[in-house]
Amino acid sequence: MKGLTKYVSGISIHNKIFIANLLIIVFFISSQSIFTNNISQKAIIEKAVNDSSRELVLIRNNLQTLLSTIEDYSKILASDYRLQNVLYNDLLLNNDSYAHKPVAGLSNLSMNKILSETISNIVEPNTKIKAVSILTANRQWVDVGFADNEYASRLFGDGDERADRFYLPVWTGLIRFKFRYEGEDNVFAVSKTVVHKDTGKTIGRVFLYVKEDVITSIYEEGKNHKGGQFYILDAEGSIISAKNKDLLYRKFDEAFSIAIPDFGQKDVSFTQTSGSKRMLVSTQRFTPLQWTIVSTIPIDEITLERKKINQLIIGIGAVCLLLALIVSFLLSRSITRPIFRLAKTMREIRTGKMQVRSAYQSRDEIGYLSDGFNNLMDRIEALMAENTEKQKTKAEIEFKLLQSQIKPHFFYNTVETIISLIKLNMGREAITAAQYMAEFYKVSLSNGNDIISIKDEMRLTASYLEIQQLRYVEYMAYTMEIDDEIMTYSIPKLTLQPLVENAIYHGLKMKSEKGFVRIGGRRVGEDVHIEIFDNGVGMREDQIQAMMTKERSGFGFRSVADRIRMLYGERYGPKVESEYDAFTKITIVLPLRRL
């Protein structure tokens, strides 16, 4: 919440007004669009559900008509007097004593002709029945038409004994059946027991074959939505009729990943995802055969009309939004333009243009704010100039104090070193030390100049190091590698000596073995980099942070850093790198300036 408040507070008033109006309009249009969309979608889906239910009822009624027609044909055929005479004669000729003998009656061409004529009246093209098979009371299949009776014998065996008890037509599920001239096809078989009218004896059984395409034709011309499909499922949920024949015999829920709730119990309508599509699924029970008629319609197809409504809403919303943007922009601009001009002035001042002032003049509230801001900036500029002068004076005082500390201290230590060398009968070394001391003071005085050449600063530093090396020969060695290119450029006097002294006293002297100090200098672009490297005890991260903090850093380091930044700016000055118990490297960055 704090982050959001911080972000909002950083937005200009102009944008706040503009965004507020924009959000109000967008919220209103979006709410209206969502509400309208939901209402229209609900109404369209309800309409689709009702239409689908009507279509399913129509299919169920047509299916019932087909069922009744086929069963009526089976009854007509089973009660045909010619068929009954042939089957009854066969029963008499093939009694139990001769059950395993060839059926002489059926082998007779005249009898075969009678059966063919009888059956031909109820098969294609007169009806929707593809073929008929006859099973005699003696369990022999009669070959009198298109049906492959050997295939029927293997498929049905001796018939369904249970059906004989009811004498009603019995439907099989979807099966693969072979026809004599057309090969195998998907069919439904309807069987009916043939009972002799006079004797009441069971004299045979007729099988009528209805192709699955006949069932499909009932709904293939339906008014289902584009992309919608109808399916018929058996009691186990397997697909027994579909336009796509590859789906036959497959479980519906496995084929489409759609589980029908209360399957086989009642009619339902619901939506569910199948693959990448959202589908409207409706079911209708066909009770006589325990079948379920299923309708699937993609939601996208159902809501196609809603898309046109949405396009209209979006168009109107876009026009309203555009008008709102224009009005909001003009209104916020007229209110915030003076504030924006004042803010622009503030941004220019923030970039360093301290002399810039607000030019807006008016007697309104923004005018009073502009005058107050100008007065405030005048006062701030005066205070900054005063503070800069104070800082400059402070830095000069600190530099003089540093010089006053270095010179007597260095002079005293050097004289002590010379006296020690004389006592040790090392006159040559004592003379050398005196010469280096003279060189050090000659350069450090430099006619009162605070800015000297890098060459002179290196002479001063070399004199200091030579004297220190005489005193601490067991602790240190040094090297100086300065590019000749930078020797003529300028550097504040006594920049290196305090840092070299720190390297010796706080780096090398704390080490158990002899170390070295390496001083290097080179040009890097438009800057000069001078490095002071020692392999002393180094510093930990907290020590480096302490030295980089003004309040806790050493006087020499702080004085060097402040002087350089006061003279050249914040991007210049010393930078510290160190690894504990390994090394310390201080890189001094200076601008490329000549004396």
XYZ file of C-alpha atoms in Angstrom, residues 232-580:
349
model
C -26.353 -41.992 -29.640
C -24.940 -43.949 -26.717
C -25.880 -47.353 -25.377
C -26.483 -48.190 -21.714
C -22.720 -48.528 -21.094
C -21.911 -45.114 -22.580
C -20.401 -46.428 -25.821
C -21.077 -44.531 -29.046
C -23.384 -46.577 -31.300
C -24.302 -43.882 -33.832
C -22.347 -40.846 -35.086
C -21.550 -39.037 -38.328
C -17.877 -39.753 -37.725
C -17.730 -43.535 -37.994
C -14.278 -43.642 -36.398
C -15.972 -42.862 -33.067
C -18.221 -45.935 -33.100
C -17.740 -48.440 -30.281
C -15.679 -45.923 -28.267
C -16.639 -44.688 -24.812
C -18.076 -41.187 -25.078
C -16.275 -39.849 -21.998
C -12.935 -41.204 -23.250
C -13.411 -39.861 -26.793
C -14.334 -36.308 -25.714
C -13.225 -36.077 -22.052
C -16.822 -35.212 -21.187
C -18.446 -36.987 -18.269
C -22.251 -36.910 -18.390
C -23.702 -36.451 -14.876
C -26.528 -38.809 -13.925
C -25.840 -40.813 -17.085
C -28.832 -42.947 -18.004
C -30.973 -41.474 -15.212
C -32.456 -38.249 -16.529
C -32.143 -35.628 -19.246
C -29.499 -32.975 -18.531
C -27.886 -29.908 -20.122
C -24.488 -28.579 -19.010
C -21.289 -26.951 -20.252
C -17.867 -28.576 -20.093
C -14.458 -28.201 -21.715
C -13.496 -30.748 -24.359
C -9.949 -30.326 -25.597
C -9.528 -26.610 -26.319
C -13.268 -25.910 -26.705
C -16.063 -25.177 -24.278
C -19.060 -27.297 -25.201
C -22.794 -27.205 -24.448
C -23.883 -30.802 -23.895
C -27.569 -31.875 -23.834
C -28.956 -35.394 -23.421
C -32.299 -37.124 -24.109
C -33.159 -40.597 -22.853
C -34.558 -43.133 -25.342
C -36.124 -45.467 -22.836
C -37.265 -48.379 -25.071
C -33.675 -49.387 -25.847
C -31.932 -47.724 -22.885
C -30.147 -45.417 -25.327
C -29.070 -41.807 -24.727
C -29.161 -39.180 -27.472
C -26.422 -36.575 -26.956
C -26.026 -33.148 -28.561
C -22.679 -31.280 -28.380
C -22.367 -27.673 -29.549
C -19.255 -25.437 -29.209
C -20.020 -22.424 -27.030
C -18.209 -20.227 -29.555
C -20.773 -21.155 -32.192
C -23.662 -20.535 -29.825
C -22.352 -17.118 -28.847
C -21.593 -16.003 -32.382
C -24.496 -13.576 -32.187
C -23.110 -12.214 -28.920
C -19.887 -11.277 -30.701
C -21.824 -8.900 -32.918
C -23.399 -7.334 -29.837
C -19.965 -7.058 -28.238
C -18.581 -5.388 -31.348
C -21.355 -2.815 -31.188
C -20.731 -2.207 -27.494
C -16.977 -1.896 -28.056
C -17.544 0.553 -30.900
C -19.822 2.769 -28.817
C -17.462 2.467 -25.859
C -14.470 3.445 -27.991
C -16.259 6.591 -29.216
C -17.284 7.524 -25.663
C -13.786 6.829 -24.401
C -12.243 8.998 -27.117
C -14.576 11.896 -26.294
C -13.840 11.436 -22.588
C -10.104 11.502 -23.267
C -10.367 14.721 -25.242
C -12.557 16.483 -22.649
C -10.438 15.196 -19.762
C -7.212 16.264 -21.450
C -8.443 19.795 -22.176
C -9.894 20.215 -18.688
C -6.813 18.937 -16.864
C -4.527 20.957 -19.147
C -6.343 24.208 -18.425
C -6.143 23.561 -14.687
C -2.593 22.270 -14.453
C -0.758 24.246 -17.130
C 0.529 26.882 -14.666
C 1.582 24.130 -12.254
C 3.320 22.301 -15.090
C 5.302 25.446 -15.982
C 6.369 25.811 -12.369
C 7.288 22.116 -12.221
C 9.360 22.543 -15.382
C 11.260 25.359 -13.710
C 11.898 23.126 -10.694
C 13.233 20.332 -12.928
C 15.661 22.747 -14.577
C 16.897 23.854 -11.155
C 17.308 20.220 -10.154
C 19.663 19.706 -13.118
C 21.922 22.439 -11.727
C 20.547 25.600 -13.329
C 20.215 27.474 -10.056
C 19.657 30.847 -11.742
C 16.389 29.782 -13.422
C 13.222 31.370 -12.023
C 9.497 30.935 -12.624
C 8.109 33.364 -15.221
C 4.443 32.799 -14.337
C 2.778 35.978 -13.130
C -0.769 35.976 -11.793
C -2.843 36.953 -8.781
C -4.277 33.479 -8.309
C -2.961 30.795 -5.964
C -0.424 29.533 -8.517
C 0.873 33.097 -8.911
C 1.443 33.391 -5.151
C 3.158 29.996 -5.204
C 5.399 31.118 -8.090
C 6.479 34.312 -6.273
C 7.183 32.401 -3.094
C 9.225 29.842 -5.015
C 11.350 32.562 -6.658
C 12.020 34.196 -3.294
C 12.931 30.843 -1.797
C 15.386 30.087 -4.623
C 17.054 33.489 -4.199
C 17.583 32.733 -0.535
C 18.830 29.201 -1.237
C 21.291 30.456 -3.836
C 22.680 32.986 -1.384
C 23.006 30.314 1.327
C 24.729 27.920 -1.095
C 27.251 30.563 -2.101
C 27.891 31.286 1.565
C 28.239 27.585 2.371
C 30.584 27.010 -0.569
C 32.831 29.792 0.653
C 32.809 28.330 4.151
C 33.679 24.862 2.843
C 36.487 26.256 0.750
C 37.859 28.117 3.751
C 37.517 24.985 5.894
C 39.356 22.854 3.341
C 42.156 25.400 3.108
C 42.451 25.494 6.874
C 42.570 21.683 7.033
C 45.215 21.603 4.306
C 47.319 24.151 6.157
C 46.842 22.148 9.333
C 47.924 19.003 7.478
C 51.025 20.812 6.235
C 51.754 22.100 9.707
C 51.470 18.538 11.047
C 53.478 16.890 8.284
C 56.416 19.259 8.116
C 57.490 19.411 11.814
C 56.751 15.707 12.310
C 58.595 14.716 9.162
C 61.430 17.138 9.931
C 61.879 15.777 13.465
C 61.855 12.121 12.333
C 64.286 12.819 9.509
C 66.731 14.668 11.764
C 66.571 11.757 14.223
C 67.357 9.396 11.336
C 70.358 11.519 10.233
C 71.713 11.644 13.800
C 71.377 7.864 14.083
C 73.209 7.364 10.806
C 76.064 9.649 11.937
C 76.385 7.774 15.243
C 76.628 4.541 13.244
C 79.436 6.045 11.162
C 77.154 5.968 8.098
C 78.053 9.430 6.907
C 77.211 8.788 3.280
C 73.712 7.619 4.171
C 73.263 10.603 6.483
C 74.185 12.999 3.675
C 71.752 11.216 1.343
C 68.971 11.555 3.910
C 69.707 15.260 4.291
C 69.559 15.720 0.527
C 66.194 13.952 0.302
C 64.839 16.074 3.159
C 65.994 19.232 1.373
C 64.331 18.046 -1.848
C 61.096 17.243 0.037
C 60.878 20.716 1.590
C 61.901 22.451 -1.613
C 59.008 20.901 -3.508
C 56.512 21.147 -0.645
C 57.091 24.887 -0.338
C 56.726 25.428 -4.142
C 56.525 29.186 -3.760
C 53.241 28.889 -1.860
C 51.335 27.159 -4.750
C 48.735 24.538 -3.772
C 48.535 23.073 -7.298
C 51.750 21.588 -8.714
C 52.694 19.271 -11.583
C 52.471 15.493 -11.228
C 56.217 15.410 -11.862
C 56.890 17.604 -8.793
C 54.426 15.574 -6.701
C 56.315 12.410 -7.671
C 59.673 14.053 -6.712
C 58.184 15.005 -3.331
C 56.779 11.490 -2.825
C 60.027 9.838 -3.935
C 62.015 11.956 -1.442
C 59.609 10.942 1.315
C 59.847 7.239 0.388
C 63.667 7.285 0.224
C 63.869 8.724 3.714
C 61.273 6.226 4.991
C 63.172 3.388 3.351
C 66.321 4.426 5.275
C 64.308 4.251 8.496
C 62.343 1.060 7.732
C 64.613 -0.847 5.394
C 63.473 -4.088 7.044
C 59.781 -3.306 6.434
C 59.483 -1.903 2.960
C 60.558 -1.456 -0.625
C 58.910 0.672 -3.263
C 58.595 1.194 -7.016
C 57.257 4.100 -9.094
C 55.980 3.577 -12.627
C 54.552 6.832 -13.968
C 53.844 7.412 -17.670
C 55.795 10.385 -18.989
C 52.615 11.510 -20.774
C 50.975 12.681 -17.545
C 53.989 14.330 -15.854
C 53.026 17.837 -17.015
C 49.425 17.652 -15.771
C 48.403 19.227 -12.447
C 47.650 17.738 -9.042
C 46.896 19.243 -5.610
C 50.104 19.366 -3.577
C 50.633 16.685 -0.922
C 47.959 14.423 -2.435
C 50.073 11.259 -2.444
C 52.224 11.693 0.700
C 49.400 11.175 3.282
C 48.160 8.087 1.442
C 51.685 6.646 1.108
C 52.234 7.263 4.822
C 49.021 5.318 5.596
C 50.237 2.450 3.388
C 53.506 2.244 5.342
C 52.259 2.709 8.907
C 48.920 0.899 8.658
C 49.776 -1.665 5.981
C 53.426 -2.721 5.833
C 54.492 -2.139 9.461
C 51.658 -4.408 10.649
C 52.984 -7.226 8.479
C 55.369 -9.892 9.799
C 57.492 -9.845 6.666
C 58.894 -7.264 4.303
C 56.406 -5.674 1.897
C 56.389 -3.149 -0.870
C 54.598 -0.035 -2.063
C 53.958 0.414 -5.782
C 52.958 3.770 -7.247
C 51.705 3.892 -10.828
C 50.131 6.554 -12.982
C 48.556 6.665 -16.445
C 46.033 8.480 -18.564
C 42.537 6.941 -18.867
C 40.431 8.803 -21.427
C 40.100 12.378 -20.199
C 41.193 11.477 -16.657
C 44.434 10.714 -14.818
C 44.553 7.594 -12.619
C 47.279 7.321 -9.953
C 47.385 4.058 -7.978
C 49.042 3.446 -4.599
C 49.298 -0.302 -4.011
C 50.711 -2.090 -0.952
C 50.781 -5.750 -0.039
C 50.280 -5.101 3.651
C 47.644 -6.475 5.991
C 44.771 -5.015 3.953
C 41.348 -4.066 5.327
C 38.021 -5.736 5.987
C 34.843 -4.439 4.380
C 33.778 -2.618 7.536
C 37.183 -0.907 7.743
C 36.880 0.224 4.129
C 33.379 1.584 4.777
C 34.648 3.353 7.904
C 37.492 4.996 5.983
C 35.115 6.088 3.197
C 32.805 7.715 5.790
C 33.904 11.251 6.580
C 33.084 11.120 10.247
C 35.248 8.042 10.834
C 38.018 8.328 8.199
C 41.585 9.324 8.928
C 42.444 12.989 8.741
C 44.922 12.529 5.848
C 42.530 10.488 3.671
C 39.595 12.804 4.409
C 41.650 15.896 3.623
C 42.803 14.464 0.261
C 39.264 13.382 -0.699
C 37.660 16.694 0.298
C 40.254 18.816 -1.466
C 39.977 16.920 -4.742
C 36.163 16.927 -4.759
C 36.016 20.598 -3.802
C 38.391 21.476 -6.670
C 37.076 19.160 -9.394
C 33.685 17.762 -8.395
C 32.126 14.629 -6.901
C 33.206 12.201 -9.647
C 36.864 12.726 -8.737
C 38.851 11.667 -5.689
C 40.293 8.477 -4.124
C 38.670 5.034 -4.514
C 39.608 2.143 -2.216
C 39.984 -1.570 -3.001
C 41.293 -3.994 -0.399
C 41.365 -7.628 0.597
C 42.054 -8.485 4.184
